[in-house]
Amino acid sequence: MFPNLKNTKIESKKDYLGAGAYGVVIKSFKDSASNVEYKGTPYYEFLVEDKDGGIAYLKFSGVDSHTSEAAARVRTEIFKQFLINAGVKTFDNPKSSCEEAIGKSLYVCLAEREWWTIDKDTDNPVIKTRVEYKFSGTRPLVFKESYNKP
C-alpha cells in the first residue's frame, strides 16, 4: 500500500512569508489561462522565495470586460513596476516578460488584509486574513505597520 516507506524522505515544508519587507528571488509563475476551469478575472501569480527559504505567492489581477478604465491603468502600472524592479527589459508580451523575470531578485513589501465573508459551511460571518503584495523595489524596503489593513 505504501511502497518504500522505510526509505521515503520527507520534504521540508516551506514557511510562508508574513507581512514585512523581503529580498526575494522569483522562482516561477503561472497564469489563469493554465487553469482551464477558471472563469474569473485573468491573473499572473509568481512564486518568490527569500534567503531563508520562506515563500510567497504574488498575484496580479489582470483586466477583463468588467474592469474600469482607471482600475485597468492602475493594475497595469503595478504589474509593470514589479517586472521593471525584477530587471525585465521587454514588454511586448506579458507571458514572455514573466518568463524573463524567473530567477531575478528584487525586494517586495507584503501586507496583511482582512475582510468579512460568510462561511460556506455554517453561514456565519467570519473575518479572513491574507498576506498580499503591496509594492516592490530594487533596494531594501522598510515595512510600516500602517500597510496592514485590518
Short mmCIF file of C-alpha atoms in Angstrom, two decimals:
data_model
loop_
_atom_site.label_atom_id
_atom_site.label_comp_id
_atom_site.label_asym_id
_atom_site.label_seq_id
_atom_site.Cartn_x
_atom_site.Cartn_y
_atom_site.Cartn_z
CA MET A 1 0.00 0.00 0.00
CA PHE A 2 2.89 2.41 0.77
CA PRO A 3 5.87 1.32 -1.30
CA ASN A 4 9.35 2.01 0.03
CA LEU A 5 8.05 3.64 3.23
CA LYS A 6 11.28 2.95 5.11
CA ASN A 7 13.43 4.89 2.63
CA THR A 8 10.96 7.67 1.87
CA LYS A 9 12.35 11.11 2.72
CA ILE A 10 10.07 13.84 3.99
CA GLU A 11 10.50 17.11 2.14
CA SER A 12 10.59 20.06 4.49
CA LYS A 13 7.58 22.31 4.12
CA LYS A 14 8.41 25.89 3.27
CA ASP A 15 7.22 28.64 5.60
CA TYR A 16 5.02 31.32 4.10
CA LEU A 17 6.27 34.89 4.38
CA GLY A 18 4.14 37.14 6.54
CA ALA A 19 3.68 40.88 6.45
CA GLY A 20 7.04 42.60 6.05
CA ALA A 21 9.76 43.56 3.59
CA TYR A 22 11.90 40.87 1.98
CA GLY A 23 14.63 40.34 -0.57
CA VAL A 24 13.31 37.55 -2.81
CA VAL A 25 14.09 35.56 -5.94
CA ILE A 26 11.34 34.81 -8.45
CA LYS A 27 11.13 31.02 -8.73
CA SER A 28 8.23 30.51 -11.13
CA PHE A 29 4.95 31.90 -12.36
CA LYS A 30 1.61 30.66 -13.58
CA ASP A 31 -1.33 32.35 -15.19
CA SER A 32 -5.08 31.91 -15.12
CA ALA A 33 -5.00 30.57 -18.68
CA SER A 34 -3.26 27.42 -17.40
CA ASN A 35 -6.37 26.58 -15.33
CA VAL A 36 -9.00 25.70 -17.95
CA GLU A 37 -11.78 25.61 -15.35
CA TYR A 38 -11.06 29.15 -14.05
CA LYS A 39 -13.64 31.70 -15.24
CA GLY A 40 -12.75 34.80 -13.19
CA THR A 41 -10.54 37.82 -13.76
CA PRO A 42 -7.30 36.82 -15.51
CA TYR A 43 -4.14 36.87 -13.40
CA TYR A 44 -0.43 36.13 -13.19
CA GLU A 45 0.91 34.59 -9.98
CA PHE A 46 4.59 34.47 -9.05
CA LEU A 47 6.22 32.15 -6.53
CA VAL A 48 9.02 34.00 -4.73
CA GLU A 49 11.46 32.79 -2.08
CA ASP A 50 13.61 34.68 0.41
CA LYS A 51 17.15 33.73 1.51
CA ASP A 52 15.80 31.68 4.45
CA GLY A 53 13.54 29.58 2.23
CA GLY A 54 10.28 31.35 3.06
CA ILE A 55 7.87 31.58 0.14
CA ALA A 56 5.05 33.82 -1.01
CA TYR A 57 2.67 33.79 -3.94
CA LEU A 58 2.31 37.24 -5.51
CA LYS A 59 -0.90 37.52 -7.51
CA PHE A 60 -1.50 40.28 -10.05
CA SER A 61 -5.07 40.60 -11.30
CA GLY A 62 -5.41 41.46 -14.95
CA VAL A 63 -8.08 43.27 -16.87
CA ASP A 64 -11.36 41.92 -18.20
CA SER A 65 -14.56 43.39 -19.61
CA HIS A 66 -15.78 44.31 -16.11
CA THR A 67 -12.65 46.29 -15.16
CA SER A 68 -12.97 50.08 -15.15
CA GLU A 69 -10.52 52.14 -17.17
CA ALA A 70 -8.98 53.60 -14.00
CA ALA A 71 -8.55 50.14 -12.40
CA ALA A 72 -7.05 48.79 -15.64
CA ARG A 73 -4.48 51.60 -15.68
CA VAL A 74 -3.51 51.08 -12.01
CA ARG A 75 -3.28 47.27 -12.32
CA THR A 76 -1.11 47.58 -15.42
CA GLU A 77 1.20 50.13 -13.77
CA ILE A 78 1.62 47.97 -10.63
CA PHE A 79 2.38 44.88 -12.70
CA LYS A 80 4.86 46.67 -14.97
CA GLN A 81 6.66 48.26 -12.00
CA PHE A 82 7.05 44.81 -10.44
CA LEU A 83 8.55 43.49 -13.69
CA ILE A 84 10.87 46.51 -14.04
CA ASN A 85 12.09 46.03 -10.45
CA ALA A 86 12.76 42.39 -11.32
CA GLY A 87 15.00 43.51 -14.18
CA VAL A 88 12.68 42.73 -17.08
CA LYS A 89 13.57 44.71 -20.19
CA THR A 90 11.00 43.63 -22.81
CA PHE A 91 7.25 44.17 -22.56
CA ASP A 92 5.94 43.06 -25.96
CA ASN A 93 4.18 40.03 -24.49
CA PRO A 94 3.14 39.71 -20.81
CA LYS A 95 3.89 35.97 -20.66
CA SER A 96 7.38 36.46 -22.16
CA SER A 97 8.01 39.27 -19.67
CA CYS A 98 7.07 36.92 -16.82
CA GLU A 99 9.39 34.23 -18.16
CA GLU A 100 12.20 36.79 -18.29
CA ALA A 101 11.60 37.55 -14.59
CA ILE A 102 12.26 33.97 -13.43
CA GLY A 103 15.47 33.77 -11.43
CA LYS A 104 15.64 37.54 -10.89
CA SER A 105 15.97 39.18 -7.47
CA LEU A 106 14.08 42.15 -6.07
CA TYR A 107 12.67 43.47 -2.83
CA VAL A 108 8.98 43.17 -2.03
CA CYS A 109 6.70 44.51 0.65
CA LEU A 110 3.88 42.23 1.78
CA ALA A 111 0.96 43.37 3.92
CA GLU A 112 -1.96 41.71 5.66
CA ARG A 113 -5.51 42.37 4.53
CA GLU A 114 -8.66 41.32 6.36
CA TRP A 115 -12.17 41.02 5.01
CA TRP A 116 -15.60 39.82 6.09
CA THR A 117 -17.20 36.88 4.38
CA ILE A 118 -19.81 34.20 5.07
CA ASP A 119 -18.55 30.74 6.00
CA LYS A 120 -19.98 28.39 3.38
CA ASP A 121 -20.39 25.54 5.88
CA THR A 122 -22.01 27.42 8.77
CA ASP A 123 -23.49 30.51 7.05
CA ASN A 124 -21.92 32.58 9.86
CA PRO A 125 -19.92 35.74 9.19
CA VAL A 126 -16.16 35.31 9.58
CA ILE A 127 -13.10 37.52 9.25
CA LYS A 128 -10.40 36.14 6.97
CA THR A 129 -6.82 37.35 6.57
CA ARG A 130 -4.39 37.07 3.71
CA VAL A 131 -0.90 38.37 3.01
CA GLU A 132 -0.71 40.23 -0.30
CA TYR A 133 1.83 42.03 -2.45
CA LYS A 134 1.96 45.75 -1.64
CA PHE A 135 4.87 47.08 -3.72
CA SER A 136 8.45 46.29 -4.76
CA GLY A 137 11.80 47.95 -5.29
CA THR A 138 15.38 47.39 -6.34
CA ARG A 139 16.78 48.34 -2.91
CA PRO A 140 15.88 47.10 0.58
CA LEU A 141 12.45 48.31 1.68
CA VAL A 142 11.15 49.43 5.05
CA PHE A 143 7.89 47.88 6.25
CA LYS A 144 5.41 50.06 8.15
CA GLU A 145 2.66 48.53 10.28
CA SER A 146 0.23 51.02 8.69
CA TYR A 147 0.50 49.00 5.43
CA ASN A 148 -1.65 46.29 7.04
CA LYS A 149 -5.40 46.70 6.57
CA PRO A 150 -7.25 45.14 9.50
#
